[in-house]
Short mmCIF file of C-alpha atoms in Angstrom, two decimals:
data_model
loop_
_atom_site.label_atom_id
_atom_site.label_comp_id
_atom_site.label_asym_id
_atom_site.label_seq_id
_atom_site.Cartn_x
_atom_site.Cartn_y
_atom_site.Cartn_z
CA MET A 1 -9.79 41.97 14.93
CA THR A 2 -6.82 41.26 17.20
CA ARG A 3 -6.05 44.02 19.67
CA PRO A 4 -2.54 45.45 19.62
CA ARG A 5 -0.12 44.36 22.31
CA LEU A 6 2.24 46.37 24.46
CA HIS A 7 5.80 45.10 24.93
CA LEU A 8 7.41 46.51 28.10
CA PHE A 9 11.21 46.37 28.34
CA ASP A 10 13.44 46.82 31.36
CA LEU A 11 16.82 48.41 30.62
CA ASP A 12 19.46 47.57 33.25
CA GLY A 13 20.54 43.94 32.96
CA THR A 14 17.98 43.35 30.20
CA LEU A 15 18.71 45.57 27.22
CA LEU A 16 22.12 46.11 28.85
CA PRO A 17 23.16 42.55 29.80
CA GLY A 18 25.46 42.31 32.80
CA THR A 19 25.58 46.03 33.46
CA THR A 20 23.50 49.14 34.16
CA ALA A 21 23.16 52.61 32.72
CA PRO A 22 24.64 54.22 35.90
CA VAL A 23 27.73 52.00 35.63
CA GLN A 24 28.17 52.91 31.96
CA ILE A 25 27.77 56.61 32.74
CA SER A 26 30.13 56.40 35.73
CA ARG A 27 32.75 54.69 33.57
CA GLN A 28 32.98 57.90 31.54
CA LEU A 29 33.94 59.73 34.74
CA GLY A 30 36.43 57.12 35.96
CA LEU A 31 33.98 56.15 38.73
CA GLU A 32 32.89 52.69 37.62
CA ALA A 33 33.95 50.97 40.86
CA GLU A 34 31.89 53.39 42.94
CA ALA A 35 28.80 52.80 40.78
CA LEU A 36 29.27 49.04 40.95
CA ALA A 37 29.37 49.29 44.75
CA LEU A 38 26.06 51.18 44.72
CA ASP A 39 24.55 48.56 42.41
CA VAL A 40 25.54 45.88 44.93
CA GLU A 41 23.87 47.83 47.75
CA ILE A 42 20.57 48.32 45.94
CA GLY A 43 20.66 44.75 44.61
CA ALA A 44 20.98 43.47 48.17
CA GLN A 45 18.16 45.83 49.23
CA ARG A 46 20.43 47.64 51.69
CA ILE A 47 19.31 50.90 50.11
CA GLY A 48 16.19 51.80 48.14
CA PRO A 49 15.82 53.64 44.82
CA PRO A 50 15.61 57.18 46.35
CA GLU A 51 18.84 56.74 48.32
CA TYR A 52 20.53 55.16 45.32
CA ALA A 53 19.49 58.11 43.16
CA ARG A 54 20.75 60.61 45.74
CA ARG A 55 24.13 58.94 45.96
CA ILE A 56 24.59 58.41 42.23
CA HIS A 57 23.62 62.06 41.66
CA ALA A 58 26.37 63.10 44.12
CA LEU A 59 28.82 60.84 42.32
CA TRP A 60 28.06 62.57 39.03
CA SER A 61 28.89 66.14 40.07
CA GLY A 62 31.11 66.51 37.00
CA LEU A 63 28.73 64.90 34.52
CA THR A 64 28.14 66.54 31.14
CA ALA A 65 25.88 65.78 28.19
CA ASP A 66 28.95 64.57 26.27
CA HIS A 67 29.60 61.95 28.98
CA VAL A 68 26.00 60.72 28.68
CA THR A 69 26.25 60.50 24.89
CA ALA A 70 29.53 58.58 25.10
CA ALA A 71 28.04 56.20 27.68
CA PHE A 72 24.96 55.53 25.56
CA ASP A 73 26.87 55.08 22.33
CA GLY A 74 29.52 52.85 23.92
CA ALA A 75 27.27 50.68 26.08
CA PRO A 76 27.21 46.89 25.47
CA TRP A 77 23.62 46.72 24.24
CA LEU A 78 21.88 43.51 23.25
CA GLN A 79 21.99 42.91 19.54
CA GLY A 80 18.84 43.40 17.51
CA ILE A 81 17.06 46.03 19.63
CA ARG A 82 16.18 48.33 16.73
CA GLU A 83 15.21 45.38 14.53
CA THR A 84 12.97 43.89 17.23
CA TRP A 85 11.19 47.17 17.84
CA ALA A 86 10.75 47.65 14.09
CA GLN A 87 9.08 44.21 13.95
CA ILE A 88 6.82 45.11 16.85
CA ARG A 89 5.74 48.27 15.04
CA GLU A 90 5.19 46.38 11.78
CA HIS A 91 2.78 44.05 13.60
CA GLY A 92 0.81 47.05 14.85
CA ASP A 93 2.00 46.57 18.44
CA TYR A 94 3.63 49.02 20.85
CA CYS A 95 6.96 48.92 22.67
CA ALA A 96 8.09 50.92 25.68
CA VAL A 97 11.05 51.00 28.05
CA VAL A 98 10.44 51.45 31.78
CA SER A 99 13.56 51.66 33.92
CA LEU A 100 14.73 52.89 37.31
CA SER A 101 17.76 54.46 35.60
CA PRO A 102 17.89 58.21 34.86
CA SER A 103 15.37 59.47 32.35
CA PHE A 104 18.04 61.46 30.49
CA PHE A 105 19.60 58.13 29.47
CA VAL A 106 16.47 56.01 29.07
CA GLU A 107 14.62 58.50 26.88
CA ARG A 108 17.30 58.26 24.20
CA LEU A 109 15.81 54.87 23.29
CA THR A 110 12.86 56.54 21.59
CA GLY A 111 15.38 57.28 18.85
CA TRP A 112 15.77 53.52 18.38
CA GLY A 113 12.05 52.95 17.87
CA ALA A 114 10.46 52.74 21.32
CA HIS A 115 7.03 54.37 21.42
CA ALA A 116 7.76 55.57 24.96
CA ALA A 117 10.62 55.49 27.45
CA TYR A 118 10.39 56.25 31.15
CA GLY A 119 13.13 56.51 33.75
CA SER A 120 13.69 58.15 37.12
CA ARG A 121 13.50 61.92 36.78
CA PHE A 122 16.87 63.57 37.30
CA PRO A 123 17.68 67.27 36.86
CA ALA A 124 19.19 68.37 33.57
CA VAL A 125 22.89 67.70 33.00
CA PRO A 126 25.17 69.29 34.19
CA PHE A 127 23.47 69.22 37.58
CA THR A 128 22.64 72.50 39.28
CA GLU A 129 19.96 71.12 41.60
CA PRO A 130 19.38 67.97 43.66
CA VAL A 131 17.43 64.95 42.51
CA ASP A 132 13.82 64.93 43.68
CA PRO A 133 13.06 61.59 45.39
CA ALA A 134 9.43 61.91 44.29
CA GLY A 135 10.55 61.41 40.69
CA VAL A 136 12.57 58.27 41.38
CA LEU A 137 10.90 55.12 40.08
CA SER A 138 10.43 51.82 41.91
CA ALA A 139 9.23 48.34 41.06
CA ALA A 140 5.68 49.40 41.93
CA ALA A 141 6.02 52.50 39.75
CA LYS A 142 6.75 50.25 36.76
CA VAL A 143 3.26 48.77 37.13
CA LYS A 144 1.66 52.21 37.39
CA ILE A 145 3.47 53.40 34.26
CA ALA A 146 2.46 50.22 32.45
CA ASP A 147 -1.18 50.91 33.32
CA ARG A 148 -0.82 54.50 32.12
CA LEU A 149 0.67 53.29 28.84
CA CYS A 150 -2.16 50.79 28.43
CA GLU A 151 -4.65 53.63 28.70
CA GLU A 152 -2.64 55.78 26.29
CA PHE A 153 -2.34 53.05 23.66
CA GLY A 154 -5.80 51.58 24.14
CA VAL A 155 -4.72 48.14 25.36
CA GLU A 156 -5.39 46.06 28.48
CA ARG A 157 -3.04 44.42 30.95
CA ALA A 158 -4.02 41.17 29.23
CA ASP A 159 -2.34 42.53 26.08
CA CYS A 160 1.04 43.19 27.75
CA ILE A 161 4.34 41.33 27.52
CA ALA A 162 7.12 42.21 29.98
CA TYR A 163 10.84 41.64 29.46
CA GLY A 164 13.14 41.86 32.49
CA ASP A 165 15.94 40.34 34.47
CA SER A 166 15.75 41.02 38.20
CA LEU A 167 13.97 42.06 41.39
CA SER A 168 12.71 45.38 40.00
CA ASP A 169 10.69 43.42 37.42
CA VAL A 170 8.94 41.03 39.82
CA GLU A 171 5.83 43.17 40.37
CA LEU A 172 5.37 43.82 36.66
CA PHE A 173 5.85 40.14 35.81
CA ALA A 174 3.15 39.30 38.35
CA THR A 175 0.60 41.58 36.67
CA VAL A 176 0.94 40.64 32.99
CA PRO A 177 0.03 37.32 31.36
CA VAL A 178 3.20 36.93 29.28
CA SER A 179 6.74 37.64 30.45
CA VAL A 180 10.23 36.91 29.19
CA ALA A 181 13.11 36.55 31.63
CA VAL A 182 16.20 37.82 29.79
CA ASN A 183 19.53 36.72 31.29
CA ALA A 184 17.61 36.79 34.54
CA ASP A 185 18.60 36.22 38.15
CA GLN A 186 16.91 34.04 40.77
CA HIS A 187 14.16 36.57 41.51
CA LEU A 188 12.34 35.77 38.27
CA VAL A 189 12.73 32.00 38.37
CA GLY A 190 9.27 30.47 38.23
CA LEU A 191 7.58 33.80 37.43
CA ALA A 192 8.36 34.18 33.74
CA THR A 193 6.38 32.39 31.07
CA HIS A 194 9.49 32.31 28.86
CA SER A 195 13.23 32.48 29.52
CA TYR A 196 16.09 33.55 27.29
CA VAL A 197 19.84 33.51 27.86
CA GLY A 198 21.92 35.18 25.19
CA ARG A 199 22.84 38.44 23.53
CA ASP A 200 20.17 38.99 20.86
CA LEU A 201 16.81 40.55 21.64
CA ARG A 202 15.36 39.13 18.44
CA LYS A 203 15.71 35.64 19.93
CA ALA A 204 13.94 36.65 23.13
CA TYR A 205 11.14 38.26 21.13
CA GLU A 206 10.71 35.09 19.06
CA LEU A 207 9.74 33.20 22.23
CA VAL A 208 6.49 35.17 22.43
CA PRO A 209 3.85 33.45 20.31
CA ARG A 210 1.94 35.58 17.85
CA ASP A 211 -1.27 33.65 18.40
CA ARG A 212 -3.29 34.35 21.51
#
C-alpha cells in the first residue's frame, strides 16, 4: 500500500504570486509602500524575521479584523488552490501551508481545504499587546513544523513535496525529495526538482508524478 504524501505550501510569493500577505494587509490601511519597503529589507537580509514582525506590527496599529478579511478576500491568489487541495485530499494525501506571514491570515486557508496552516504568531487583532519574537517563524522553523506535521499525519520526510519561491524555502527544499519552484527567484535555482512559472496551482501540482 502506498503511503500518503504531505504537500507543503509556502504562501508569500507562492500562493500569492508577486506579493505578500503583509503587503495585501497594509494596502487596506493605505500603507502598501511602507510594507513593500520592509519586504525589500528582509529580502536583502538586512533585517531578520523577528525585526520584520516587530516593525510590521507597529505599522498595523490601526488594523481590524475587517481589514484582514478584505485583504484575504481581495488578494491576487493563484488560480486553482481549492481545486488542487481537493485533488490532494481525494488521493488520500495531506496539504499544509507553512508561512512566515501572520498566523491570523495564514490560518484562514484551512477554510479552502488545507489540513493545517501555520504562520508567525501575532496577537489578536486589533492589537493590544506586542508581538512575541519567540513566535515568529524562520526558514529553519519551516523544517521543524514540517517534521511535526509528518509525525501528526504518519508520513516521513521522504513522503513530502514542498512548493515555494524564495530564500525562506531553501532549507525546506533541501530536506525533502521532491520540490516545486513556483514563480521562484534565484535562491531556488538548481534546488527544485520541478519548476513552474504561471498563475495556476493545478499546473504546478501536475508536475509532481503520482508514481514513486
